[in-house]
Coordinates of C-alpha atoms and ligand atoms in Angstrom, one line a residue:
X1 CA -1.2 -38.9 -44.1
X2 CA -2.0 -35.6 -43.1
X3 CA -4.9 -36.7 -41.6
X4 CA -4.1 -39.4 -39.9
X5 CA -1.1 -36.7 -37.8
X6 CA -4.0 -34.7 -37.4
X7 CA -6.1 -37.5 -35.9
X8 CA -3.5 -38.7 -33.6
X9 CA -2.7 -35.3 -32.6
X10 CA -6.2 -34.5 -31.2
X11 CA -6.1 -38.0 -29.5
X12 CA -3.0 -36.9 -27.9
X13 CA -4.9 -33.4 -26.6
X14 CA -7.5 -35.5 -25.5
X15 CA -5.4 -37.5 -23.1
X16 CA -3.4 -34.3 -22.0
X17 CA -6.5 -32.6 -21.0
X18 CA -7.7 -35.8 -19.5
X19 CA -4.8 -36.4 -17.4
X20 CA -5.2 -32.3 -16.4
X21 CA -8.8 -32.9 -15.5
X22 CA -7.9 -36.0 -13.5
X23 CA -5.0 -33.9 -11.5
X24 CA -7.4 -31.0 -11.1
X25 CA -9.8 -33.0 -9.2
X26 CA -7.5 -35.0 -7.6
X27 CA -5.7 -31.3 -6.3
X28 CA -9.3 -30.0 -5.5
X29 CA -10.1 -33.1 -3.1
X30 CA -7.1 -32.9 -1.7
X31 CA -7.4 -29.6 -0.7
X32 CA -10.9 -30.1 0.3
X33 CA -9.9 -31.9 2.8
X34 CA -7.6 -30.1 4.6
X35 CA -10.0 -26.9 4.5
X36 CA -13.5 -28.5 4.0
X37 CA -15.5 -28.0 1.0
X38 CA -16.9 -24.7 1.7
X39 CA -13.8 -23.2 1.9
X40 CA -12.6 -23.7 -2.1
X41 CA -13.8 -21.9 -4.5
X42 CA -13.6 -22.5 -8.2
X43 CA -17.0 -21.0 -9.5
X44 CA -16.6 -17.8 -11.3
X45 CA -16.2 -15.6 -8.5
X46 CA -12.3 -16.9 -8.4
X47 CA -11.6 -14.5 -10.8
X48 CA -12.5 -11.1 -8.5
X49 CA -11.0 -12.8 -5.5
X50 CA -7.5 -13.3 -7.4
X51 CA -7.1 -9.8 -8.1
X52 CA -6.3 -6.3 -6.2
X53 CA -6.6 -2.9 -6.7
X54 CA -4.8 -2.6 -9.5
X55 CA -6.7 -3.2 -12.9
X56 CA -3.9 -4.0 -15.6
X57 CA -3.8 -7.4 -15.2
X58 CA -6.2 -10.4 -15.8
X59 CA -6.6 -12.9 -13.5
X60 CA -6.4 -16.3 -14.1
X61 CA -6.4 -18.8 -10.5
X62 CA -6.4 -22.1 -10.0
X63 CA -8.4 -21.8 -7.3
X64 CA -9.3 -20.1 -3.9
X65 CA -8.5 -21.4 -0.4
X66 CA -9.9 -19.8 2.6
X67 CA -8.2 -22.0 5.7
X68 CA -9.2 -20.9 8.9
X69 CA -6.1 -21.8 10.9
X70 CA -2.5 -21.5 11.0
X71 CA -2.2 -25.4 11.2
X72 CA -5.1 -25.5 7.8
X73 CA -2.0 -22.9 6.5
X74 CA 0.6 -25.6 7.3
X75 CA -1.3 -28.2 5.7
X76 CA -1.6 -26.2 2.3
X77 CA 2.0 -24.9 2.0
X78 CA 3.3 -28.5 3.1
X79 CA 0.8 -30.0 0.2
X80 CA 1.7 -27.5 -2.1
X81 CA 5.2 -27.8 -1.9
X82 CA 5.1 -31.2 -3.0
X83 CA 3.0 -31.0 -5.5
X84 CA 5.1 -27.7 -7.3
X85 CA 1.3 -25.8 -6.6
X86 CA 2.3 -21.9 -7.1
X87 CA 0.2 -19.9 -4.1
X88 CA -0.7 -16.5 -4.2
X89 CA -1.6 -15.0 -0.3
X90 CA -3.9 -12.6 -0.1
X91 CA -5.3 -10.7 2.5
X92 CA -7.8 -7.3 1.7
X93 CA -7.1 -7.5 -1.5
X94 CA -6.3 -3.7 -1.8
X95 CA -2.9 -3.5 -2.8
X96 CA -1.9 -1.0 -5.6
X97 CA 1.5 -3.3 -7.0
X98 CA -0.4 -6.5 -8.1
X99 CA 1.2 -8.6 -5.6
X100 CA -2.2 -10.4 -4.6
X101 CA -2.9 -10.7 -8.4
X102 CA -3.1 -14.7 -9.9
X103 CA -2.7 -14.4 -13.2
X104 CA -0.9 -18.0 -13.6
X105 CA -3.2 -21.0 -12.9
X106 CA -2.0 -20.1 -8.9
X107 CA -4.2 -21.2 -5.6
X108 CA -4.9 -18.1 -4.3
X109 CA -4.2 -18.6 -0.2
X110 CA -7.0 -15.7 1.2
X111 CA -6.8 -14.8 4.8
X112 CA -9.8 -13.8 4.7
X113 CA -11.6 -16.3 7.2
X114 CA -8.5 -15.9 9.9
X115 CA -10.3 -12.6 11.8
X116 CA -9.7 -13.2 15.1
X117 CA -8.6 -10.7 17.8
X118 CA -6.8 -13.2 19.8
X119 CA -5.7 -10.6 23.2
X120 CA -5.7 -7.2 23.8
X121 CA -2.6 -6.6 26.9
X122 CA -3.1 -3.2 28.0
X123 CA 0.1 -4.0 30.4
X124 CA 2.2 -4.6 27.4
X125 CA 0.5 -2.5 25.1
X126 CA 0.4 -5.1 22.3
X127 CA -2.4 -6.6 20.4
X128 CA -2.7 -9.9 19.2
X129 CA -4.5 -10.7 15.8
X130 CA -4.8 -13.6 13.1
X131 CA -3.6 -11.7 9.7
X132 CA -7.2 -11.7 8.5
X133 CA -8.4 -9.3 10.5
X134 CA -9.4 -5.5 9.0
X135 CA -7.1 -2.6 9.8
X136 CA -9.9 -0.5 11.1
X137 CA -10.8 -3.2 13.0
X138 CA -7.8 -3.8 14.9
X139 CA -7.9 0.3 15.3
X140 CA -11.6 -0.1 16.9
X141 CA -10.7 -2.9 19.2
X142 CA -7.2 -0.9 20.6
X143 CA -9.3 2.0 21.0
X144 CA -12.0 0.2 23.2
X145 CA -9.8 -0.6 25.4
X146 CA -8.2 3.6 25.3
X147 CA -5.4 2.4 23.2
X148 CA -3.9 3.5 19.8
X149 CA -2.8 1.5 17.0
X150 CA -1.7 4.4 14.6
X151 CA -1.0 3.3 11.2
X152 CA -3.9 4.3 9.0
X153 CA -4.6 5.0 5.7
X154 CA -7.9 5.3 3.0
X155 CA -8.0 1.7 2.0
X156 CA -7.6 1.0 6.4
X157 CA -11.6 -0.3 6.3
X158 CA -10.6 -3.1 3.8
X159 CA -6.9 -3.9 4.0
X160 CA -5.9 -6.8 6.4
X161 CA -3.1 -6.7 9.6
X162 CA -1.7 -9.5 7.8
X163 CA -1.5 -7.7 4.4
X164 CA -0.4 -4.4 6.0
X165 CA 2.6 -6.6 7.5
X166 CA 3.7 -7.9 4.0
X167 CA 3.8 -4.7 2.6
X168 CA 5.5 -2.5 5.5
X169 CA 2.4 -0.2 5.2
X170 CA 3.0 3.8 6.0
X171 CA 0.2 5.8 5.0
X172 CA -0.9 9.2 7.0
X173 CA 0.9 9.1 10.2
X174 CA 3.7 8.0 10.1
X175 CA 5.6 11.6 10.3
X176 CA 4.9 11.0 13.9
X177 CA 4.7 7.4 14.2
X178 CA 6.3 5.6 11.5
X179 CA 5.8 2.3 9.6
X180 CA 4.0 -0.2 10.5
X181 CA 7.6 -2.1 10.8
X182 CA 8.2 -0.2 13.7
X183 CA 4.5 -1.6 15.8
X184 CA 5.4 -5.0 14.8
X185 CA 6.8 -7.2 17.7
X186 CA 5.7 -10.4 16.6
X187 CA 4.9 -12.8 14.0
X188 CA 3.7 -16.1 13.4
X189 CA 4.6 -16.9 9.8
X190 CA 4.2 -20.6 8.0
X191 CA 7.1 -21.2 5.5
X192 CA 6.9 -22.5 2.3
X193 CA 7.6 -25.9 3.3
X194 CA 4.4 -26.1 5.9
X195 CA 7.3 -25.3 8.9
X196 CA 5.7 -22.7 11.2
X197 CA 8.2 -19.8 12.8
X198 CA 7.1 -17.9 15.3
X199 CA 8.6 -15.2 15.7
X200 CA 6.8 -13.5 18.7
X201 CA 8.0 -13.8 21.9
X202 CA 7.0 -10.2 23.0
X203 CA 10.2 -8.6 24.2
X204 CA 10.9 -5.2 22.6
X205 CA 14.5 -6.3 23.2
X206 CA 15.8 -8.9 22.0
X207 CA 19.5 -8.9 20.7
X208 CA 20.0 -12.9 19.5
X209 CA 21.3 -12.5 16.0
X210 CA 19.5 -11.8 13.0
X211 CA 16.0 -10.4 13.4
X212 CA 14.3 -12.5 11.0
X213 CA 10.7 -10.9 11.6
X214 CA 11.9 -7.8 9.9
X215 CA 12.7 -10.2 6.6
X216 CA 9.3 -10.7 6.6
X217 CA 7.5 -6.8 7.1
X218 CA 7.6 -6.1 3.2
X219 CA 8.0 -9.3 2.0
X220 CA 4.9 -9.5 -0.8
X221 CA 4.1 -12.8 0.4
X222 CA 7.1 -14.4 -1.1
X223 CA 9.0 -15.5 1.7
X224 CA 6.1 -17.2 4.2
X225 CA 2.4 -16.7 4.7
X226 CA 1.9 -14.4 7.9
X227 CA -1.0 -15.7 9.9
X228 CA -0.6 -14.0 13.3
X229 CA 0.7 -10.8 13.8
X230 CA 1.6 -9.1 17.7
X231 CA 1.4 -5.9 17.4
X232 CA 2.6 -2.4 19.5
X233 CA 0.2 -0.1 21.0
X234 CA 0.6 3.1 22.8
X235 CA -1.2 5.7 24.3
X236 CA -4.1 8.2 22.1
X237 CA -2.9 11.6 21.2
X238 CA -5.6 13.6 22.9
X239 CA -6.6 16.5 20.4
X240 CA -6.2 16.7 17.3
X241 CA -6.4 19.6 15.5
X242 CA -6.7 19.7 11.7
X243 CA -6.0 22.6 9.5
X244 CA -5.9 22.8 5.5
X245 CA -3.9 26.1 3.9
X246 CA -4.0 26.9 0.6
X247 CA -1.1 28.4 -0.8
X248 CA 0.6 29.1 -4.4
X249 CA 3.5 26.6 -5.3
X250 CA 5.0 23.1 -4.2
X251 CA 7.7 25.3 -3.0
X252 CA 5.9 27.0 -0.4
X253 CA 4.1 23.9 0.1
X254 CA 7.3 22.7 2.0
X255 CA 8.8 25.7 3.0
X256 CA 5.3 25.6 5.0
X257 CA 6.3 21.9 6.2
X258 CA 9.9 23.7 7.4
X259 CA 8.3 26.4 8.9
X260 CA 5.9 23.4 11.0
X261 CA 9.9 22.0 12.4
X262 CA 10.9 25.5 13.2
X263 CA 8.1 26.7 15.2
X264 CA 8.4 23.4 16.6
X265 CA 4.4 22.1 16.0
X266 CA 3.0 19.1 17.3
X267 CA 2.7 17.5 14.3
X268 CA 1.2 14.4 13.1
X269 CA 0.0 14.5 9.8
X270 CA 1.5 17.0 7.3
X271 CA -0.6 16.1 3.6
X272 CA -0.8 17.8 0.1
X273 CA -2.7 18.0 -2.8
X274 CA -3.2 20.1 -5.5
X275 CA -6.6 22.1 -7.0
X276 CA -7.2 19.2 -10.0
X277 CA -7.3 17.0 -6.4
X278 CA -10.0 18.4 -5.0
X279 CA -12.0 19.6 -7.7
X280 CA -12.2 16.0 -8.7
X281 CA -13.2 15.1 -4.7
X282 CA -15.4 17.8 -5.0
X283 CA -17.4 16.1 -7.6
X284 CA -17.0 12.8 -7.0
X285 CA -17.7 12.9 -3.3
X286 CA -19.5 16.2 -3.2
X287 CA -17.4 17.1 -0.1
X288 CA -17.7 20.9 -0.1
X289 CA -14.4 23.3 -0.7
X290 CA -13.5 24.9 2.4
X291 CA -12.5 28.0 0.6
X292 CA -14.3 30.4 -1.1
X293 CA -12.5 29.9 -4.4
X294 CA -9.5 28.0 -5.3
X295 CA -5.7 28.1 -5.2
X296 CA -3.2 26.0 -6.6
X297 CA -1.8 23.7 -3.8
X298 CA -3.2 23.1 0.2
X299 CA -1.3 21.9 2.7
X300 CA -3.3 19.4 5.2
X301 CA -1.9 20.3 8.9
X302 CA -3.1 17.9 11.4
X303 CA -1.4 18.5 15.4
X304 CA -1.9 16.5 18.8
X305 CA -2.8 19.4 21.4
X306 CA -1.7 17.7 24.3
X307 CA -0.7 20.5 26.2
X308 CA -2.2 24.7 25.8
X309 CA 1.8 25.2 24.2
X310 CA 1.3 23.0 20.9
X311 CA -2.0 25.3 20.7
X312 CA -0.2 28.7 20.9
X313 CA 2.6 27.1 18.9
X314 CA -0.2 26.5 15.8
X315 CA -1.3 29.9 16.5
X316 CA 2.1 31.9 16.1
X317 CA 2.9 29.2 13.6
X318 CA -0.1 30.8 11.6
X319 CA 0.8 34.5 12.4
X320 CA 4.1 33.6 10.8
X321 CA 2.8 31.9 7.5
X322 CA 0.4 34.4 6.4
X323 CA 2.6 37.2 7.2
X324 CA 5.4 35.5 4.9
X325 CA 3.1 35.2 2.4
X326 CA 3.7 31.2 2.5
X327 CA -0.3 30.9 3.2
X328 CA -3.0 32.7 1.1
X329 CA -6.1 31.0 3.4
X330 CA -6.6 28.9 5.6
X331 CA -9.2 26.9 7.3
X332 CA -9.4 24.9 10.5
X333 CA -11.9 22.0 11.6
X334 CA -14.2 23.6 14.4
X335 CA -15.8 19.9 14.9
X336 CA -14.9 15.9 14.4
X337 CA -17.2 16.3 11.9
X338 CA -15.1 18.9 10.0
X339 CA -11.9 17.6 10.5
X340 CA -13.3 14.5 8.9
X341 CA -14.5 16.3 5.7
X342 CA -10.8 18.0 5.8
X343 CA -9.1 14.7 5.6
X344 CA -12.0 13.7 3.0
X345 CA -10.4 16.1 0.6
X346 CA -7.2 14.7 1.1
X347 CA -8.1 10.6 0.9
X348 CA -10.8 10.3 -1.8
X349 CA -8.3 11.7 -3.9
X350 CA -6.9 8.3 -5.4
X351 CA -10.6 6.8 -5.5
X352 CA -11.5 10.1 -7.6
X353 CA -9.5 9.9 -9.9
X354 CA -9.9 6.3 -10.9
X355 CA -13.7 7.3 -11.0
X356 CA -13.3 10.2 -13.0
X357 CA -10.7 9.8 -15.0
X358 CA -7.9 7.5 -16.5
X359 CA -4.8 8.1 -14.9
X360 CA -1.7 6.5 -14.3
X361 CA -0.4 6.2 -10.6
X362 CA 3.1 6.0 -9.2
X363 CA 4.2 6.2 -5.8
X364 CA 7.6 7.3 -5.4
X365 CA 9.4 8.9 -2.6
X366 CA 12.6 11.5 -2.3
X367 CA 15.1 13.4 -0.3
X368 CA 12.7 16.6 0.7
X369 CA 15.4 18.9 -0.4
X370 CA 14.9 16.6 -3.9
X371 CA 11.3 17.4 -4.3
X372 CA 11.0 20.6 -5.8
X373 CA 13.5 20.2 -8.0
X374 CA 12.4 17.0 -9.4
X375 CA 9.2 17.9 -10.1
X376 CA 10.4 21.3 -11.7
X377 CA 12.0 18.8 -14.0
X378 CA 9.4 16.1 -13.9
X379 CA 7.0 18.5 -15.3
X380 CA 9.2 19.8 -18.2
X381 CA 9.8 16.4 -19.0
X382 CA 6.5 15.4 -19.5
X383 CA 5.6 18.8 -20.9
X384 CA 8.5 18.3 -24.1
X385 CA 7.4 14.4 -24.9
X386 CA 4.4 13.5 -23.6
X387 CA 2.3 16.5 -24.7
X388 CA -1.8 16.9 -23.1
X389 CA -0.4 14.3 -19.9
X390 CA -1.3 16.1 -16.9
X391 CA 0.6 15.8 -14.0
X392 CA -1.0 15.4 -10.7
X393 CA 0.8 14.9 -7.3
X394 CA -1.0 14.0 -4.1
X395 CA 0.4 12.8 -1.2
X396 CA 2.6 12.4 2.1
X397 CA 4.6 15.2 1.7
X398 CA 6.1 15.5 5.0
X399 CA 7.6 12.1 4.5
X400 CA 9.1 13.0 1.0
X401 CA 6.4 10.6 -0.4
X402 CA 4.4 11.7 -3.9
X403 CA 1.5 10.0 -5.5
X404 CA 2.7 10.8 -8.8
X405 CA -0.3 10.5 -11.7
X406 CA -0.6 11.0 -15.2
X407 CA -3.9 11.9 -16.4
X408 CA -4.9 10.9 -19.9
X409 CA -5.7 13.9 -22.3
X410 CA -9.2 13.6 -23.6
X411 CA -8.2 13.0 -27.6
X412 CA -5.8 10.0 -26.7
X413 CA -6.9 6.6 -26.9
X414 CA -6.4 4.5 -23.6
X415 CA -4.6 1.6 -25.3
X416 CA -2.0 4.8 -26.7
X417 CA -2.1 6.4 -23.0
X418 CA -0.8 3.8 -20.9
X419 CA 1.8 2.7 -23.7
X420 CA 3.1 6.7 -23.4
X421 CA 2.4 6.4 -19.6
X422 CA 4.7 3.4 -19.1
X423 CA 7.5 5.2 -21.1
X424 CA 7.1 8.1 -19.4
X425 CA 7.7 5.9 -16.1
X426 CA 11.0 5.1 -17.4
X427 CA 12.2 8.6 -18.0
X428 CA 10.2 9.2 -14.5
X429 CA 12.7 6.6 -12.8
X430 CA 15.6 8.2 -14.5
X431 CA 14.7 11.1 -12.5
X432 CA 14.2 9.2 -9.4
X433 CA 17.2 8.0 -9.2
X434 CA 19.4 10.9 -10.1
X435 CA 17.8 12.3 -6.9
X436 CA 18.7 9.9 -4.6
X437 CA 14.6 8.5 -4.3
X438 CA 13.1 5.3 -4.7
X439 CA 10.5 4.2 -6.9
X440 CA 8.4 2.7 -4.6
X441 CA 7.5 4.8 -1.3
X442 CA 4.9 2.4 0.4
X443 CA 2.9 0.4 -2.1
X444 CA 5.6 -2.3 -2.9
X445 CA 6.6 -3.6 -6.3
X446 CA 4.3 -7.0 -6.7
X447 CA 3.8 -7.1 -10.6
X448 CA 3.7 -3.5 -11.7
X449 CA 7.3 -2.3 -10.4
X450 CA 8.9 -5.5 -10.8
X451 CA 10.8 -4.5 -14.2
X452 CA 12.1 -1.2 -12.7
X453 CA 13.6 -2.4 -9.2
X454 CA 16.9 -1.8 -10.3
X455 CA 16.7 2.0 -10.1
X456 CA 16.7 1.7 -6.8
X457 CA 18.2 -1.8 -5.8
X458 CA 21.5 -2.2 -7.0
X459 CA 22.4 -5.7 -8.8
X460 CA 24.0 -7.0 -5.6
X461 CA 21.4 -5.8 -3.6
X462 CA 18.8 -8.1 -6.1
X463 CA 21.0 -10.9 -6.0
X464 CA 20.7 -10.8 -2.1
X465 CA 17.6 -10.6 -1.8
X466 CA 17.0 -13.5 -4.3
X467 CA 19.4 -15.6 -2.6
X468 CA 17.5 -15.0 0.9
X469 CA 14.1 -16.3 -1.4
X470 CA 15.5 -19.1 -2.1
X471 CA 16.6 -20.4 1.4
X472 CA 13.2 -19.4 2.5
X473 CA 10.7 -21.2 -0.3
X474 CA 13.5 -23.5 -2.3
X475 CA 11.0 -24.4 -5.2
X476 CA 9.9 -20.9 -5.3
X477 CA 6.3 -21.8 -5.1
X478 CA 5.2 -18.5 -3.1
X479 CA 4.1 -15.8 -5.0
X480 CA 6.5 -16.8 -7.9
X481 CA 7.4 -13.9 -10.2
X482 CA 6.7 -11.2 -8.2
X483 CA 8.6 -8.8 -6.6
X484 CA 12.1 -9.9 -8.6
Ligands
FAD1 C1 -7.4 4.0 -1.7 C2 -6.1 3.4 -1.3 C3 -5.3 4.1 -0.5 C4 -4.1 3.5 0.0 N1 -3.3 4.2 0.8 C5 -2.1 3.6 1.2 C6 -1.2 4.4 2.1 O1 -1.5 5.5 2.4 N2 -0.1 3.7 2.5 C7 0.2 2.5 2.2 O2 1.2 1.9 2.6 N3 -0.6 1.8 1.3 C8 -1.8 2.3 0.9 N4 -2.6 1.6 0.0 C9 -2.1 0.3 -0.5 C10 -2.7 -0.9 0.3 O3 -3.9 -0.6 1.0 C11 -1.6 -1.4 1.3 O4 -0.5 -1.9 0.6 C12 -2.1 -2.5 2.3 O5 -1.1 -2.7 3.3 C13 -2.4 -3.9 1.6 O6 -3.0 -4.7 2.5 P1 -4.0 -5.9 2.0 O7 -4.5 -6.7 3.1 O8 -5.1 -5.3 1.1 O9 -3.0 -6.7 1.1 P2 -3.2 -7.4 -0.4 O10 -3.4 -6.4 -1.4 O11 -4.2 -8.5 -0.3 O12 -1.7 -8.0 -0.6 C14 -0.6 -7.2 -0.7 C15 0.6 -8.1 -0.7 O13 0.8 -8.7 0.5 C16 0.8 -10.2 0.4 N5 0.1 -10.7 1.5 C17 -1.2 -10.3 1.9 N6 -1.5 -11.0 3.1 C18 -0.4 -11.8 3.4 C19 -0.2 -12.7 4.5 N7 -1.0 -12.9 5.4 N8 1.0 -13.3 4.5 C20 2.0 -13.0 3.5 N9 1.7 -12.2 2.5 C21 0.6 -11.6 2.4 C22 0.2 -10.4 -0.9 O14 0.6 -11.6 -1.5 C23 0.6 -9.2 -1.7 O15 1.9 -9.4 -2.2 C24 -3.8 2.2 -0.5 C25 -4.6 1.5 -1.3 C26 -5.8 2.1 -1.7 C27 -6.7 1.3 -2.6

């Protein structure tokens, strides 16, 4: 008897994976032809194109689709959607919330082939560029033409327009420019359903009801696959000048940034990081310290000087710190070349670390009169439970934004690290919210904040947001189970 059950219960496995074969290749033809052949990929090297930058979770794809057209786009979704095929878009791939990551049997939708600068109207000032196309890229091709596209970051050589788009991108300038929300005019996005909206008529005014291209600028690919994007331009700053101080304590760290309003500087760029930072640059990079020796925090300083004023204003801005005390050394770039190593220090920070050690990253963001306070308390904290964590912050200071990482201490085991590093999150978001920040400054929530939205969404605010999901993709087949 028993086995005869077991006999008829491999027969029945049989036939299950049979019928699972026969839809797989029946899926994978399909496909096929709406992409062509070359453009699928289910050979091993699915598995590094389903992931991002993040590294806690394994991926696990159905497959990967590289269309190279909006209309290829429509195709998919449309096939997809009747099928009940989960899709994953993904664009460069360098996230740091898991939001590209397949880790569900999902087709990966990749951008990847869609590279296109379509125009450049140096009238308008816009750019117009399929969402596959390389951040740096779209920088190079404004700046042939003497114009500016200013949101930038480390990861800007690999991360797509498209991708930026999805995740309302900030990064280092937006103290004088803001997010990449505010240089998007247009969209061309294909819903869930294979319907295409676009959203891009080009008119920076336009007051006809709801602006639903802003729905989409953060949306984690769960609400429509962006596959053109218009975007603002404006004018180069003309000289930059870039400046690191050291000094002795986050607190003067933003007094410093106060002390950059008051004398009225030029600013755009106002960075910190810490002397763990740049020791680990240092040795990962071998950039060279600016400084003789080394202090507890710098303070990166970078102005436009657009006019001899914003040059005297850095100068009596200087006088002023180092006679307060505020700054104990200071350095500024004498060449391109120099500035560049400056702002090395500053970037290879988050690639350092993962190199060098095993740390835990967060990326929160907080009233600045918050800051100092919070991490006063952040640090005892960590200090009472978590003893040997070190704590080290990085980041975009002048916009209340903190890399927040817990290093692991040399006698713990990883497996033990991250379960004490994800607890400590918790009493971390406590924190955040009791000072009125958010637990997510720029990188999104994807996968890895997903559990903790509710310290800074409220459950109305979730519902909402769920409700708008579900008018947009009704069988939830994009990017299901991230973001809420
Ligand atoms: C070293 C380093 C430094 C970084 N610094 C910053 C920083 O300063 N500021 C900052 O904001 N971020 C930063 N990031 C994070 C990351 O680079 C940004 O989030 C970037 O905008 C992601 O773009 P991507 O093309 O790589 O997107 P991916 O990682 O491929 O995808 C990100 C999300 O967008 C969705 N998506 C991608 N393309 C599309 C599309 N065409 N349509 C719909 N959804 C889509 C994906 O499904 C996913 O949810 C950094 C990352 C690294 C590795």
């Amino acid at each position: 008897m028993g086995a005869w059950v077991f006999c008829v219960s491999i027969a029945l496995t049989d036939a299950v994976n049979l019928i699972n074969t026969c839809h797989m290749t029946s899926v994978i033809n399909d496909l096929e032809r709406i992409v062509g052949k070359a453009h699928l990929i289910t050979d091993d090297s699915k598995y590094s194109l389903a992931k991002d930058y993040t590294k806690a979770f394994t991926p696990d794809p159905l497959l990967i689709l590289q269309p190279g057209s909006t209309e290829e786009v429509q195709e998919t979704l449309k096939y997809c959607n009747l099928k009940g095929i989960s899709v994953v878009p993904s664009g460069g791939r360098t996230g740091l919330s898991g939001g590209a990551v397949a880790t569900q049997k999902e087709v990966v939708l990749s951008l990847s082939r869609m590279n296109k600068i379509l125009e450049i109207n140096e009238t308008e000032r816009t750019i117009r560029a399929q969402a596959g196309v390389v951040t740096k890229q779209l920088q190079k091709a404004a700046s042939e033409k003497g114009l500016y596209f200013p949101v930038d970051f480390a990861s800007s050589g690999s991360s797509h327009i498209g991708g930026n788009v999805a995740t309302n991108a900030g990064g280092i300038k937006v103290i004088r420019y803001g997010l990449i929300r505010d240089w998007t005019l247009g969209l061309k996005v294909v819903l869930a359903d294979g319907r295409l909206l676009e959203l891009d008529n080009a008119c920076v005014k336009n007051n006809t009801g709801l602006d639903l291209r802003q729905l989409f600028v953060g949306s984690e690919g769960t609400l429509g696959v962006i596959t053109e994007c218009l975007m603002k331009l404006t004018a180069p700053p003309k000289d930059l000048l870039v400046s690191v101080f050291a000094l002795d304590s986050l607190e003067n760290v933003l007094k410093l940034f106060e002390l950059t309003r008051t004398m009225r500087l030029n600013l755009t760029a106002y960075e910190f990081f810490t002397q763990f930072g740049l020791k680990k640059v240092e040795e990962h990079t071998h950039l060279p310290n600016p400084f003789s020796n080394y202090h507890p925090y710098y303070a990166l300083v970078e102005i436009e000087k657009a006019h001899d004023a914003d040059l005297e204003n850095l100068e009596k801005f200087m006088e002023k710190g180092f006679e307060s005390g505020l700054i104990l050394d200071g350095v500024q770039a004498q060449s391109s070349t120099q500035a560049e190593q400056f702002w090395g220090l500053r970037e290879n920070i988050a690639e350092s670390l993962t190199a060098l050690t095993v740390a835990h990253k967060n990326d929160i963001s907080l009233p600045m009169s918050r800051i100092t306070r919070f991490c006063q308390e952040l640090e005892g904290l960590i200090q009472k439970e978590y003893k040997g964590f070190e704590v080290v912050n990085f980041g975009h200071i002048g916009d209340g934004n903190l890399h927040v990482n817990f290093i692991k201490p040399p006698s713990m085991t990883k497996e033990d690290f991250f379960l004490y590093a994800k607890k400590a999150d918790l009493s971390m978001f406590e924190l955040v919210k009791r000072h009125g920040g958010s637990i997510s400054a720029e990188h999104g929530i994807g996968l890895t904040k997903k559990p903790f939205l509710h310290f800074t969404r409220t459950p109305d605010e979730i519902a909402l947001m769920k409700g708008i999901k579900s008018i947009f993709d009704p069988k939830g087949i994009l990017n299901p189970g991230k973001v809420f």
